[in-house]
Amino acid sequence: MRTPMIAGPTSGALPAREHLPVNTAGRPVLDVVIPVYNEEKDLEPCVRRLHEHLSRTFPYGFRITVADNASTDTTPDVAAGLAAEVPEVRSVRLEQKGRGRALRTVWSGSDAPVLAYMDVDLSTDLNALLPLVAPLISGHSDLAIGSRLARSSRVVRGPKREFISRAYNLILRGSLAARFSDAQCGFKAIRRDVAERLLPMVEDTGWFFDTELLVLAERAGLRIHEVPVDWVDDPDSTVHIVSTATDDLKGVWRVGRALATGSLPLDRLARPFGDDPRDRELSGVPGGLARQLVGFCVVGVLSTLFYLALYSLFRLGAGPQVANAGALLVSAVANTAANRRLTFGVRGRDRAVRHQAQGLVVFAIGLALTSGSLAALGAATGDPAHSTELAVLVVANLAATVLRFLLFRLWVFPERSTSRNDPRNTR
């Protein structure tokens, strides 16, 4: 069951990214959340060190929020004492555990335009904090994460945690096609206008929370900035590795299934037309039909290579007609998806099923052309060589490709070709 969601707008396109104003009229620009559970010893030195660093180096107003996750020791008293003593510190008490729940609660109630969090052990060198949030303040990026796996990062930790971290990120890359390098580093930030629309889609309330946040943001086309960090492992960490890993794998399965079925409305995170430089008309840069032809040719070349590789693979265990049909079917689905996004600029899941169905009709036409060519070749030569089969298929596919482009442009994705400057035709 979903947890209570963040207040604020949850539909419609995101506003264009802009540099935050210098004068914020006393409102903090940055709200740094420190989620804690039974951290009575480490909390005060952590908060004081962070406060001293921000006071000395951060050029905007800031706030430090201690989010207590149902601690059973004196952590709430320490947090309350710090909030009473230091003006920039506040404390929030939650009666349920869960790092994701704490972040959702604090971020949903914050008025700061940039929201961040870090672990209480301050394993990450605080000199990375300003580089982390600067791209969000400037309007360059939507989210920012610290990465312990970047080449220029300097990390000190044991082999066990190193292996687990790298294995987890390999799982994310293989199963969810994630491109960010470090999902679990406790050092992240997000713009509040992005959080208002992204958090309602995030279900997890525990350690998988920020991984789910990043995967959805990346799939929606938002920009994620990565900062190499200096990081020293905390040997006294209270994180339970086995249970955390199990919950993370369950989360990977849940998110992967949701993405595969198209049940997540990622199109609501679209940026307005004109925020993406690819939307602009520039001299010397192909636009309209020319731009679509370039994109279609690139996708076509890659699809043809993919198709030929599949055909050769399927041919090892099947006849030419069966191998051709199977290779065409798989490559056609991939071709339609790639052209939908890259050539005709259709984003989000709206009409995705319809587009794939129309793409299968185009596939049927290509199948008729290529299968007919193979049948004609077999009738003419009896037992043609494999190289001859491939040559005939290349010629037949070239003819099918021309027809495929015309059908895509005029029938499958007509709204993109009618008016490039109409915002309704870009998302």
Coordinates of C-alpha atoms in Angstrom, one line a residue:
M1 CA 0.0 0.0 0.0
R2 CA 1.3 3.4 -0.8
T3 CA 2.2 5.8 2.0
P4 CA 0.9 9.3 2.3
M5 CA 2.2 11.4 -0.5
I6 CA 3.9 14.8 -0.7
A7 CA 1.7 17.9 -0.9
G8 CA 1.8 20.1 -3.9
P9 CA 1.3 19.7 -7.6
T10 CA 1.5 16.1 -8.9
S11 CA 0.5 16.5 -12.5
G12 CA 1.4 18.5 -15.5
A13 CA 4.9 19.3 -16.9
L14 CA 7.7 20.3 -14.7
P15 CA 8.6 24.0 -14.8
A16 CA 11.7 25.0 -16.7
R17 CA 14.9 24.8 -14.7
E18 CA 16.1 28.3 -13.7
H19 CA 18.8 29.6 -11.4
L20 CA 17.5 30.2 -8.0
P21 CA 17.3 33.9 -7.0
V22 CA 20.1 35.4 -4.9
N23 CA 17.7 37.1 -2.5
T24 CA 15.4 34.5 -0.8
A25 CA 14.0 36.9 1.8
G26 CA 15.2 34.9 4.7
R27 CA 14.0 31.5 3.4
P28 CA 16.7 28.9 3.4
V29 CA 17.9 27.7 0.0
L30 CA 19.1 24.4 1.3
D31 CA 17.5 22.0 3.7
V32 CA 19.9 19.1 4.7
V33 CA 18.1 16.2 6.4
I34 CA 19.9 13.8 8.7
P35 CA 17.8 10.7 9.3
V36 CA 18.8 9.0 12.6
Y37 CA 17.8 6.0 14.7
N38 CA 19.4 5.6 18.1
E39 CA 22.4 7.9 17.4
E40 CA 22.7 9.6 20.7
K41 CA 26.5 9.6 20.6
D42 CA 27.1 10.7 17.1
L43 CA 24.3 13.1 16.5
E44 CA 25.5 16.3 18.3
P45 CA 29.1 16.2 16.9
C46 CA 27.7 15.5 13.4
V47 CA 25.2 18.4 13.5
R48 CA 27.8 20.9 14.9
R49 CA 30.4 19.9 12.4
L50 CA 27.9 20.2 9.5
H51 CA 26.6 23.6 10.8
E52 CA 30.2 25.0 11.1
H53 CA 31.0 23.9 7.6
L54 CA 27.8 25.4 6.1
S55 CA 28.2 28.6 8.1
R56 CA 31.8 29.0 6.8
T57 CA 31.4 27.9 3.1
F58 CA 27.8 28.0 1.9
P59 CA 26.8 31.3 0.4
Y60 CA 23.0 30.9 0.9
G61 CA 20.7 30.4 3.8
F62 CA 20.5 26.9 5.0
R63 CA 18.7 24.6 7.5
I64 CA 19.7 21.3 9.1
T65 CA 16.8 19.0 9.9
V66 CA 17.2 16.0 12.2
A67 CA 14.7 13.4 11.3
D68 CA 14.4 10.9 14.2
N69 CA 13.1 7.5 13.1
A70 CA 11.4 6.3 16.3
S71 CA 14.6 6.2 18.3
T72 CA 14.4 4.4 21.7
D73 CA 17.4 6.1 23.3
T74 CA 18.0 9.8 24.1
T75 CA 18.4 10.8 20.5
P76 CA 15.1 12.8 20.5
D77 CA 16.4 14.8 23.5
V78 CA 19.7 15.5 21.8
A79 CA 17.9 16.7 18.7
A80 CA 15.6 18.9 20.6
G81 CA 18.5 20.4 22.5
L82 CA 20.3 21.2 19.3
A83 CA 17.2 22.8 17.8
A84 CA 16.7 25.0 20.8
E85 CA 20.3 26.1 20.8
V86 CA 21.1 26.5 17.1
P87 CA 18.7 28.7 15.0
E88 CA 19.4 26.8 11.8
V89 CA 18.6 23.4 13.3
R90 CA 15.2 21.8 13.7
S91 CA 14.1 18.4 14.7
V92 CA 11.3 16.2 13.5
R93 CA 10.1 13.1 15.3
L94 CA 8.6 10.1 13.5
E95 CA 6.9 7.2 15.3
Q96 CA 7.8 4.7 12.6
K97 CA 11.2 3.6 11.3
G98 CA 12.4 4.0 7.7
R99 CA 14.9 6.3 6.1
G100 CA 12.6 6.8 3.1
R101 CA 9.7 7.6 5.3
A102 CA 11.8 10.2 7.1
L103 CA 13.0 11.8 3.9
R104 CA 9.5 11.9 2.4
T105 CA 8.1 13.5 5.6
V106 CA 10.7 16.2 5.9
W107 CA 11.0 17.0 2.2
S108 CA 7.2 17.3 1.8
G109 CA 7.0 19.9 4.5
S110 CA 10.1 21.9 3.6
D111 CA 10.0 25.3 2.0
A112 CA 13.6 25.2 0.8
P113 CA 14.0 25.0 -3.0
V114 CA 16.9 22.5 -2.7
L115 CA 16.6 19.4 -0.5
A116 CA 19.4 17.1 0.5
Y117 CA 20.3 14.4 3.0
M118 CA 23.4 12.8 4.4
D119 CA 24.2 10.0 6.9
V120 CA 24.8 10.9 10.5
D121 CA 28.3 9.4 10.4
L122 CA 29.4 12.0 7.9
S123 CA 31.4 9.4 6.0
T124 CA 31.5 11.7 3.0
D125 CA 33.9 14.6 3.1
L126 CA 31.8 17.8 3.5
N127 CA 33.8 19.6 0.8
A128 CA 31.6 17.7 -1.7
L129 CA 28.4 19.3 -0.4
L130 CA 28.7 22.6 -2.4
P131 CA 29.6 20.8 -5.7
L132 CA 26.6 18.5 -5.0
V133 CA 24.0 21.2 -4.7
A134 CA 25.5 23.9 -7.0
P135 CA 24.0 22.3 -10.2
L136 CA 20.6 22.3 -8.6
I137 CA 20.8 25.9 -7.5
S138 CA 22.0 27.0 -11.0
G139 CA 19.2 25.1 -12.7
H140 CA 21.6 22.8 -14.6
S141 CA 20.3 19.5 -13.0
D142 CA 17.3 18.0 -11.3
L143 CA 19.0 15.6 -8.9
A144 CA 22.5 15.2 -7.6
I145 CA 24.2 12.2 -6.0
G146 CA 27.6 11.5 -4.5
S147 CA 29.4 8.6 -6.1
R148 CA 32.0 6.4 -4.3
L149 CA 32.5 4.4 -7.5
A150 CA 33.7 7.3 -9.8
R151 CA 37.3 7.0 -10.9
S152 CA 38.4 10.2 -9.1
S153 CA 36.6 9.2 -5.8
R154 CA 38.8 8.3 -2.8
V155 CA 37.2 5.6 -0.7
V156 CA 38.4 3.7 2.4
R157 CA 36.3 0.7 3.3
G158 CA 36.5 -3.1 3.7
P159 CA 36.3 -5.6 0.9
K160 CA 32.9 -6.9 2.0
R161 CA 31.1 -3.6 1.7
E162 CA 33.0 -2.8 -1.5
F163 CA 31.8 -6.1 -3.1
I164 CA 28.2 -5.6 -2.0
S165 CA 28.1 -2.0 -3.3
R166 CA 29.5 -2.9 -6.7
A167 CA 27.4 -6.1 -7.0
Y168 CA 24.2 -4.1 -6.2
N169 CA 25.0 -1.4 -8.8
L170 CA 25.7 -4.2 -11.4
I171 CA 22.2 -5.6 -10.6
L172 CA 20.6 -2.2 -11.2
R173 CA 22.4 -1.8 -14.5
G174 CA 21.5 -5.3 -15.7
S175 CA 17.9 -5.4 -14.5
L176 CA 16.7 -1.8 -14.6
A177 CA 19.2 -0.4 -17.1
A178 CA 20.3 2.2 -14.6
R179 CA 23.2 4.5 -15.8
F180 CA 24.0 6.2 -12.5
S181 CA 27.1 4.8 -10.8
D182 CA 26.3 4.6 -7.0
A183 CA 22.7 4.2 -5.8
Q184 CA 23.4 3.7 -2.1
C185 CA 25.8 6.5 -1.2
G186 CA 24.1 8.5 1.6
F187 CA 24.7 11.9 0.0
K188 CA 22.0 13.1 -2.3
A189 CA 20.1 16.2 -3.3
I190 CA 17.0 17.1 -5.3
R191 CA 15.2 20.3 -6.4
R192 CA 11.9 20.7 -4.5
D193 CA 9.9 21.3 -7.7
V194 CA 11.1 17.9 -8.9
A195 CA 10.4 16.2 -5.5
E196 CA 6.8 17.5 -5.5
R197 CA 6.1 15.4 -8.7
L198 CA 8.5 12.5 -8.3
L199 CA 7.9 11.5 -4.6
P200 CA 4.3 10.5 -5.2
M201 CA 5.5 7.7 -7.5
V202 CA 8.0 6.3 -4.9
E203 CA 6.5 3.5 -2.8
D204 CA 9.5 2.4 -0.7
T205 CA 9.9 3.8 2.8
G206 CA 13.2 2.2 3.7
W207 CA 16.7 1.9 2.3
F208 CA 15.5 1.3 -1.3
F209 CA 13.8 4.7 -1.3
D210 CA 16.6 6.7 -3.0
T211 CA 17.3 3.9 -5.5
E212 CA 13.7 3.9 -6.6
L213 CA 13.8 7.7 -6.7
L214 CA 16.8 7.7 -9.0
V215 CA 15.5 5.0 -11.3
L216 CA 12.2 6.8 -11.9
A217 CA 14.0 10.1 -12.4
E218 CA 16.3 8.6 -15.0
R219 CA 13.5 6.9 -16.8
A220 CA 11.6 10.1 -17.0
G221 CA 14.6 11.8 -18.6
L222 CA 15.6 14.1 -15.7
R223 CA 19.2 15.1 -15.4
I224 CA 21.2 13.5 -12.6
H225 CA 24.5 15.1 -11.6
E226 CA 27.2 12.9 -10.0
V227 CA 29.9 14.1 -7.7
P228 CA 33.0 12.1 -6.9
V229 CA 33.4 11.9 -3.1
D230 CA 36.0 11.2 -0.5
W231 CA 34.4 8.6 1.7
V232 CA 35.6 6.7 4.8
D233 CA 33.6 3.6 5.9
D234 CA 32.0 3.8 9.4
P235 CA 32.9 0.5 11.1
D236 CA 30.2 1.0 13.7
S237 CA 27.4 1.4 11.2
T238 CA 24.0 0.0 12.4
V239 CA 22.8 -1.0 8.9
H240 CA 21.8 -4.7 8.7
I241 CA 23.4 -5.8 5.4
V242 CA 21.4 -9.0 4.8
S243 CA 17.9 -7.6 5.5
T244 CA 18.7 -4.4 3.6
A245 CA 20.0 -6.4 0.6
T246 CA 16.8 -8.6 0.6
D247 CA 14.5 -5.5 0.7
D248 CA 16.5 -3.9 -2.1
L249 CA 16.2 -6.9 -4.3
K250 CA 12.4 -7.0 -3.7
G251 CA 12.3 -3.3 -4.6
V252 CA 14.3 -4.0 -7.8
W253 CA 11.7 -6.6 -8.8
R254 CA 8.7 -4.4 -8.0
V255 CA 10.1 -1.4 -9.9
G256 CA 11.2 -3.5 -12.8
R257 CA 7.7 -5.0 -13.1
A258 CA 6.1 -1.6 -12.9
L259 CA 8.3 -0.2 -15.7
A260 CA 7.7 -3.3 -17.8
T261 CA 3.9 -3.0 -17.6
G262 CA 3.9 0.8 -18.0
S263 CA 2.0 1.4 -14.8
L264 CA 4.1 4.5 -13.8
P265 CA 3.0 7.8 -15.2
L266 CA 6.5 9.1 -16.0
D267 CA 5.1 11.4 -18.6
R268 CA 3.9 13.8 -15.9
L269 CA 7.6 14.6 -15.2
A270 CA 8.1 16.0 -18.8
R271 CA 9.9 19.3 -19.1
P272 CA 8.1 22.1 -21.0
F273 CA 8.8 22.5 -24.7
G274 CA 11.8 24.6 -25.2
D275 CA 13.7 23.6 -22.0
D276 CA 15.5 20.9 -24.0
P277 CA 18.0 22.3 -26.5
R278 CA 16.9 19.5 -28.9
D279 CA 13.6 21.4 -29.2
R280 CA 15.3 24.5 -30.7
E281 CA 15.6 25.5 -34.4
L282 CA 19.3 26.2 -35.0
S283 CA 21.0 27.2 -38.2
G284 CA 23.2 24.4 -39.6
V285 CA 21.5 21.8 -37.5
P286 CA 19.1 19.4 -39.3
G287 CA 15.5 20.0 -38.3
G288 CA 12.1 18.6 -39.2
L289 CA 12.3 16.0 -42.0
A290 CA 16.1 16.2 -42.2
R291 CA 16.6 15.6 -38.5
Q292 CA 14.1 12.7 -38.5
L293 CA 15.9 11.2 -41.5
V294 CA 19.2 11.3 -39.7
G295 CA 17.8 9.7 -36.6
F296 CA 15.9 7.1 -38.6
C297 CA 19.0 6.2 -40.5
V298 CA 21.1 5.8 -37.3
V299 CA 18.4 3.6 -35.7
G300 CA 18.0 1.7 -39.0
V301 CA 21.6 0.8 -39.3
L302 CA 21.7 -0.4 -35.7
S303 CA 18.5 -2.3 -36.1
T304 CA 19.7 -4.0 -39.3
L305 CA 22.9 -5.1 -37.6
F306 CA 20.8 -6.4 -34.7
Y307 CA 18.4 -8.2 -37.1
L308 CA 21.3 -9.8 -39.0
A309 CA 22.9 -11.0 -35.8
L310 CA 19.6 -12.5 -34.6
Y311 CA 19.0 -14.1 -38.0
S312 CA 22.4 -15.8 -37.9
L313 CA 21.7 -17.0 -34.4
F314 CA 18.2 -18.3 -35.1
R315 CA 19.4 -19.9 -38.3
L316 CA 21.6 -22.3 -36.3
G317 CA 18.5 -24.1 -35.1
A318 CA 15.7 -23.2 -37.6
G319 CA 15.0 -22.8 -41.3
P320 CA 15.4 -19.5 -43.1
Q321 CA 11.7 -18.5 -42.9
V322 CA 11.4 -19.2 -39.2
A323 CA 14.7 -17.5 -38.5
N324 CA 13.8 -14.5 -40.5
A325 CA 10.4 -14.1 -38.9
G326 CA 11.8 -14.4 -35.3
A327 CA 14.6 -11.9 -36.0
L328 CA 12.3 -9.4 -37.6
L329 CA 9.8 -9.6 -34.8
V330 CA 12.4 -8.9 -32.0
S331 CA 14.2 -6.2 -34.0
A332 CA 10.9 -4.6 -35.0
V333 CA 9.8 -4.1 -31.4
A334 CA 13.2 -2.6 -30.6
N335 CA 13.2 -0.5 -33.7
T336 CA 9.7 1.0 -33.0
A337 CA 10.7 1.9 -29.4
A338 CA 14.0 3.5 -30.6
N339 CA 12.3 5.5 -33.4
R340 CA 9.5 6.6 -31.1
R341 CA 11.9 8.2 -28.6
L342 CA 15.0 9.1 -30.7
T343 CA 13.6 9.9 -34.2
F344 CA 10.1 11.3 -33.5
G345 CA 10.7 12.6 -29.9
V346 CA 7.7 10.9 -28.3
R347 CA 8.2 10.7 -24.6
G348 CA 6.3 9.0 -21.8
R349 CA 4.0 6.0 -22.0
D350 CA 1.0 7.7 -23.6
R351 CA -0.1 5.6 -26.7
A352 CA 3.0 3.4 -26.3
V353 CA 0.9 0.2 -26.8
R354 CA -0.8 1.7 -29.8
H355 CA 2.5 2.7 -31.4
Q356 CA 3.9 -0.8 -30.9
A357 CA 0.8 -2.3 -32.5
Q358 CA 1.1 0.0 -35.5
G359 CA 4.8 -0.9 -35.6
L360 CA 3.9 -4.6 -35.8
V361 CA 1.8 -3.8 -38.8
V362 CA 4.8 -2.2 -40.4
F363 CA 6.7 -5.3 -39.3
A364 CA 4.2 -7.5 -41.2
I365 CA 4.9 -5.5 -44.4
G366 CA 8.6 -5.9 -43.9
L367 CA 8.1 -9.6 -43.2
A368 CA 6.2 -10.0 -46.5
L369 CA 8.9 -8.2 -48.4
T370 CA 11.8 -10.2 -46.9
S371 CA 10.0 -13.5 -46.8
G372 CA 9.0 -13.1 -50.4
S373 CA 12.6 -12.3 -51.3
L374 CA 13.8 -15.5 -49.6
A375 CA 11.1 -17.5 -51.3
A376 CA 12.1 -16.2 -54.7
L377 CA 15.7 -16.9 -54.0
G378 CA 15.0 -20.5 -52.9
A379 CA 12.8 -21.0 -56.0
A380 CA 15.6 -19.7 -58.3
T381 CA 18.6 -21.5 -56.8
G382 CA 17.3 -24.4 -54.7
D383 CA 19.9 -24.3 -51.9
P384 CA 21.5 -20.8 -51.7
A385 CA 24.6 -20.1 -49.7
H386 CA 24.2 -18.3 -46.4
S387 CA 26.1 -15.2 -47.7
T388 CA 23.7 -15.0 -50.6
E389 CA 20.7 -15.2 -48.3
L390 CA 22.2 -12.3 -46.3
A391 CA 22.8 -10.2 -49.4
V392 CA 19.2 -10.6 -50.5
L393 CA 17.9 -9.8 -47.1
V394 CA 19.9 -6.6 -47.0
V395 CA 18.4 -5.4 -50.3
A396 CA 14.9 -6.4 -49.2
N397 CA 15.4 -4.6 -45.9
L398 CA 16.5 -1.4 -47.6
A399 CA 13.2 -1.3 -49.5
A400 CA 11.3 -2.1 -46.3
T401 CA 13.2 0.6 -44.5
V402 CA 12.1 3.3 -46.9
L403 CA 8.5 2.2 -46.6
R404 CA 8.9 2.0 -42.8
F405 CA 10.0 5.6 -42.5
L406 CA 7.1 6.9 -44.6
L407 CA 4.6 4.9 -42.5
F408 CA 6.2 6.0 -39.2
R409 CA 6.1 9.6 -40.3
L410 CA 2.7 9.7 -41.8
W411 CA 0.7 7.1 -39.9
V412 CA 2.4 6.0 -36.6
F413 CA 3.8 9.3 -35.4
P414 CA 2.0 12.0 -37.5
E415 CA 1.7 14.6 -34.7
R416 CA 5.5 15.1 -34.6
S417 CA 5.7 15.9 -38.2
T418 CA 2.8 18.3 -38.5
S419 CA 4.0 21.2 -36.3
R420 CA 7.4 21.0 -34.6
N421 CA 6.8 24.1 -32.7
D422 CA 3.5 23.0 -31.1
P423 CA 4.2 22.1 -27.5
R424 CA 1.3 19.6 -27.6
N425 CA 3.3 17.5 -30.2
T426 CA 6.5 17.1 -28.2
R427 CA 5.5 15.0 -25.3

